[in-house]
Amino acid sequence: MKKNLFYTLCLVALSIIFTGCSKDGDEPNVFFDNSKVIGSWTITSIEGTSEWYWISNGNTLFFNSDGSCSTGFSMENSWKIENGRVCTYYKKTSEPALIYSLLSAEGSTYRIKVQGTLDESDLSVIIVVKKE
């Protein structure tokens, strides 16, 4: 009886450990859908340093209903939603550009993690945008 109770307590403790929060707090807890994406996003602040020149305070990113986008980077001209994230790419060759993960949404203010793909996969920055 005591042995079964001990094993049960161990299982409970392990389940608590493995279901805890992520260590950096940058995992998405809200997901993009078309209504959250389509429109213009004006960057109001950046957490950290952006490696990408077009991701700077005051710049506006445009996401259109036809799957096209304009961000200031010519190789990022199309978008689609995959697993709740916005994945941008160069339409002519389907080369991936960036991944936008929605961390939080309060009204029309979004906190978004932007990360690179392929050779830039270890680069990321968090931006706050006002969606219009």
PDB file of C-alpha atoms in Angstrom:
ATOM      1  CA  MET A   1       0.000   0.000   0.000  1.00  0.00           C
ATOM      2  CA  LYS A   2       2.756   2.442   0.958  1.00  0.00           C
ATOM      3  CA  LYS A   3       4.673   1.451  -2.162  1.00  0.00           C
ATOM      4  CA  ASN A   4       1.694   2.312  -4.395  1.00  0.00           C
ATOM      5  CA  LEU A   5       1.256   5.663  -2.650  1.00  0.00           C
ATOM      6  CA  PHE A   6       4.966   6.430  -3.146  1.00  0.00           C
ATOM      7  CA  TYR A   7       4.750   5.638  -6.897  1.00  0.00           C
ATOM      8  CA  THR A   8       1.609   7.731  -7.252  1.00  0.00           C
ATOM      9  CA  LEU A   9       3.280  10.718  -5.584  1.00  0.00           C
ATOM     10  CA  CYS A  10       6.316  10.318  -7.854  1.00  0.00           C
ATOM     11  CA  LEU A  11       4.085  10.317 -10.937  1.00  0.00           C
ATOM     12  CA  VAL A  12       2.287  13.447  -9.745  1.00  0.00           C
ATOM     13  CA  ALA A  13       5.598  15.227  -9.107  1.00  0.00           C
ATOM     14  CA  LEU A  14       6.952  14.265 -12.549  1.00  0.00           C
ATOM     15  CA  SER A  15       3.806  15.413 -14.310  1.00  0.00           C
ATOM     16  CA  ILE A  16       4.048  18.814 -12.587  1.00  0.00           C
ATOM     17  CA  ILE A  17       7.696  19.177 -13.615  1.00  0.00           C
ATOM     18  CA  PHE A  18       7.066  18.284 -17.271  1.00  0.00           C
ATOM     19  CA  THR A  19       4.004  20.495 -17.692  1.00  0.00           C
ATOM     20  CA  GLY A  20       5.622  23.661 -16.323  1.00  0.00           C
ATOM     21  CA  CYS A  21       6.063  26.892 -18.255  1.00  0.00           C
ATOM     22  CA  SER A  22       8.718  27.308 -20.898  1.00  0.00           C
ATOM     23  CA  LYS A  23      11.962  28.700 -19.573  1.00  0.00           C
ATOM     24  CA  ASP A  24      12.141  31.831 -21.723  1.00  0.00           C
ATOM     25  CA  GLY A  25       8.482  32.857 -21.906  1.00  0.00           C
ATOM     26  CA  ASP A  26       8.711  33.280 -25.681  1.00  0.00           C
ATOM     27  CA  GLU A  27       6.502  30.378 -26.665  1.00  0.00           C
ATOM     28  CA  PRO A  28       3.274  31.323 -28.429  1.00  0.00           C
ATOM     29  CA  ASN A  29       0.114  31.094 -26.373  1.00  0.00           C
ATOM     30  CA  VAL A  30      -2.078  32.737 -29.021  1.00  0.00           C
ATOM     31  CA  PHE A  31      -2.245  31.693 -32.651  1.00  0.00           C
ATOM     32  CA  PHE A  32      -2.634  33.648 -35.856  1.00  0.00           C
ATOM     33  CA  ASP A  33      -5.686  33.308 -38.065  1.00  0.00           C
ATOM     34  CA  ASN A  34      -6.512  35.370 -41.174  1.00  0.00           C
ATOM     35  CA  SER A  35      -8.361  38.038 -39.181  1.00  0.00           C
ATOM     36  CA  LYS A  36      -5.297  38.677 -37.027  1.00  0.00           C
ATOM     37  CA  VAL A  37      -2.893  38.754 -39.983  1.00  0.00           C
ATOM     38  CA  ILE A  38      -4.565  40.680 -42.803  1.00  0.00           C
ATOM     39  CA  GLY A  39      -3.917  44.405 -42.595  1.00  0.00           C
ATOM     40  CA  SER A  40      -1.009  46.626 -41.701  1.00  0.00           C
ATOM     41  CA  TRP A  41       1.224  46.213 -38.674  1.00  0.00           C
ATOM     42  CA  THR A  42       3.150  49.244 -37.449  1.00  0.00           C
ATOM     43  CA  ILE A  43       6.102  48.361 -35.232  1.00  0.00           C
ATOM     44  CA  THR A  44       5.836  50.326 -31.975  1.00  0.00           C
ATOM     45  CA  SER A  45       8.714  48.731 -30.082  1.00  0.00           C
ATOM     46  CA  ILE A  46      11.421  46.102 -30.359  1.00  0.00           C
ATOM     47  CA  GLU A  47      12.691  43.912 -27.524  1.00  0.00           C
ATOM     48  CA  GLY A  48      16.347  43.226 -28.225  1.00  0.00           C
ATOM     49  CA  THR A  49      18.295  44.083 -31.346  1.00  0.00           C
ATOM     50  CA  SER A  50      16.908  43.330 -34.781  1.00  0.00           C
ATOM     51  CA  GLU A  51      19.305  41.794 -37.276  1.00  0.00           C
ATOM     52  CA  TRP A  52      16.939  42.793 -40.079  1.00  0.00           C
ATOM     53  CA  TYR A  53      17.013  46.430 -41.256  1.00  0.00           C
ATOM     54  CA  TRP A  54      13.310  46.521 -42.181  1.00  0.00           C
ATOM     55  CA  ILE A  55      12.281  45.515 -38.663  1.00  0.00           C
ATOM     56  CA  SER A  56      12.656  48.841 -36.890  1.00  0.00           C
ATOM     57  CA  ASN A  57      10.446  51.184 -34.880  1.00  0.00           C
ATOM     58  CA  GLY A  58       7.863  52.971 -36.993  1.00  0.00           C
ATOM     59  CA  ASN A  59       8.116  50.639 -40.004  1.00  0.00           C
ATOM     60  CA  THR A  60       4.865  49.168 -41.283  1.00  0.00           C
ATOM     61  CA  LEU A  61       4.440  45.610 -42.553  1.00  0.00           C
ATOM     62  CA  PHE A  62       1.521  44.882 -44.905  1.00  0.00           C
ATOM     63  CA  PHE A  63      -0.225  41.487 -45.106  1.00  0.00           C
ATOM     64  CA  ASN A  64      -2.848  41.234 -47.857  1.00  0.00           C
ATOM     65  CA  SER A  65      -5.817  38.862 -48.154  1.00  0.00           C
ATOM     66  CA  ASP A  66      -4.430  37.388 -51.405  1.00  0.00           C
ATOM     67  CA  GLY A  67      -1.389  35.965 -49.551  1.00  0.00           C
ATOM     68  CA  SER A  68       0.987  38.716 -50.617  1.00  0.00           C
ATOM     69  CA  CYS A  69       2.916  40.886 -48.193  1.00  0.00           C
ATOM     70  CA  SER A  70       5.213  43.882 -48.199  1.00  0.00           C
ATOM     71  CA  THR A  71       7.608  44.248 -45.296  1.00  0.00           C
ATOM     72  CA  GLY A  72      10.480  46.264 -46.701  1.00  0.00           C
ATOM     73  CA  PHE A  73      12.448  43.131 -47.620  1.00  0.00           C
ATOM     74  CA  SER A  74      12.052  42.229 -51.296  1.00  0.00           C
ATOM     75  CA  MET A  75      12.535  38.487 -50.668  1.00  0.00           C
ATOM     76  CA  GLU A  76       9.584  38.460 -48.259  1.00  0.00           C
ATOM     77  CA  ASN A  77       6.573  38.962 -50.529  1.00  0.00           C
ATOM     78  CA  SER A  78       4.138  36.138 -49.681  1.00  0.00           C
ATOM     79  CA  TRP A  79       2.729  34.630 -46.520  1.00  0.00           C
ATOM     80  CA  LYS A  80       0.736  31.665 -45.235  1.00  0.00           C
ATOM     81  CA  ILE A  81      -0.330  30.384 -41.844  1.00  0.00           C
ATOM     82  CA  GLU A  82       1.300  27.148 -40.702  1.00  0.00           C
ATOM     83  CA  ASN A  83       0.621  25.738 -37.230  1.00  0.00           C
ATOM     84  CA  GLY A  84      -0.753  29.093 -36.065  1.00  0.00           C
ATOM     85  CA  ARG A  85       2.350  31.002 -37.189  1.00  0.00           C
ATOM     86  CA  VAL A  86       2.802  33.341 -40.153  1.00  0.00           C
ATOM     87  CA  CYS A  87       5.490  31.995 -42.475  1.00  0.00           C
ATOM     88  CA  THR A  88       6.741  34.400 -45.122  1.00  0.00           C
ATOM     89  CA  TYR A  89       8.560  33.450 -48.289  1.00  0.00           C
ATOM     90  CA  TYR A  90       9.674  34.617 -51.720  1.00  0.00           C
ATOM     91  CA  LYS A  91       6.799  33.619 -54.012  1.00  0.00           C
ATOM     92  CA  LYS A  92       8.819  33.061 -57.213  1.00  0.00           C
ATOM     93  CA  THR A  93      11.033  30.359 -55.666  1.00  0.00           C
ATOM     94  CA  SER A  94       9.092  29.482 -52.468  1.00  0.00           C
ATOM     95  CA  GLU A  95      12.249  30.254 -50.467  1.00  0.00           C
ATOM     96  CA  PRO A  96      11.303  30.786 -46.801  1.00  0.00           C
ATOM     97  CA  ALA A  97      11.990  34.179 -45.244  1.00  0.00           C
ATOM     98  CA  LEU A  98      10.790  34.658 -41.641  1.00  0.00           C
ATOM     99  CA  ILE A  99       8.426  33.104 -39.113  1.00  0.00           C
ATOM    100  CA  TYR A 100       6.124  35.300 -37.002  1.00  0.00           C
ATOM    101  CA  SER A 101       4.771  33.691 -33.800  1.00  0.00           C
ATOM    102  CA  LEU A 102       2.049  35.506 -31.878  1.00  0.00           C
ATOM    103  CA  LEU A 103       2.983  35.658 -28.202  1.00  0.00           C
ATOM    104  CA  SER A 104       0.074  37.819 -27.032  1.00  0.00           C
ATOM    105  CA  ALA A 105      -2.745  39.924 -28.408  1.00  0.00           C
ATOM    106  CA  GLU A 106      -4.499  42.702 -26.524  1.00  0.00           C
ATOM    107  CA  GLY A 107      -6.994  44.330 -28.842  1.00  0.00           C
ATOM    108  CA  SER A 108      -5.029  45.506 -31.860  1.00  0.00           C
ATOM    109  CA  THR A 109      -1.649  45.368 -30.087  1.00  0.00           C
ATOM    110  CA  TYR A 110       0.343  42.207 -30.766  1.00  0.00           C
ATOM    111  CA  ARG A 111       3.577  40.964 -29.254  1.00  0.00           C
ATOM    112  CA  ILE A 112       5.292  38.814 -31.876  1.00  0.00           C
ATOM    113  CA  LYS A 113       8.446  36.712 -31.974  1.00  0.00           C
ATOM    114  CA  VAL A 114      10.147  37.015 -35.362  1.00  0.00           C
ATOM    115  CA  GLN A 115      12.694  34.367 -36.215  1.00  0.00           C
ATOM    116  CA  GLY A 116      14.795  33.493 -39.200  1.00  0.00           C
ATOM    117  CA  THR A 117      14.673  30.391 -41.317  1.00  0.00           C
ATOM    118  CA  LEU A 118      17.407  28.288 -42.905  1.00  0.00           C
ATOM    119  CA  ASP A 119      20.781  29.996 -42.356  1.00  0.00           C
ATOM    120  CA  GLU A 120      19.269  32.542 -39.940  1.00  0.00           C
ATOM    121  CA  SER A 121      17.324  30.059 -37.821  1.00  0.00           C
ATOM    122  CA  ASP A 122      19.148  31.072 -34.639  1.00  0.00           C
ATOM    123  CA  LEU A 123      18.241  34.765 -35.078  1.00  0.00           C
ATOM    124  CA  SER A 124      15.127  36.176 -33.445  1.00  0.00           C
ATOM    125  CA  VAL A 125      13.660  39.365 -32.075  1.00  0.00           C
ATOM    126  CA  ILE A 126      10.408  40.265 -30.352  1.00  0.00           C
ATOM    127  CA  ILE A 127       8.372  43.118 -31.776  1.00  0.00           C
ATOM    128  CA  VAL A 128       5.249  44.881 -30.583  1.00  0.00           C
ATOM    129  CA  VAL A 129       2.951  46.048 -33.359  1.00  0.00           C
ATOM    130  CA  LYS A 130      -0.254  48.004 -33.677  1.00  0.00           C
ATOM    131  CA  LYS A 131      -2.484  46.285 -36.250  1.00  0.00           C
ATOM    132  CA  GLU A 132      -4.687  48.480 -38.441  1.00  0.00           C
TER     133      GLU A 132
END
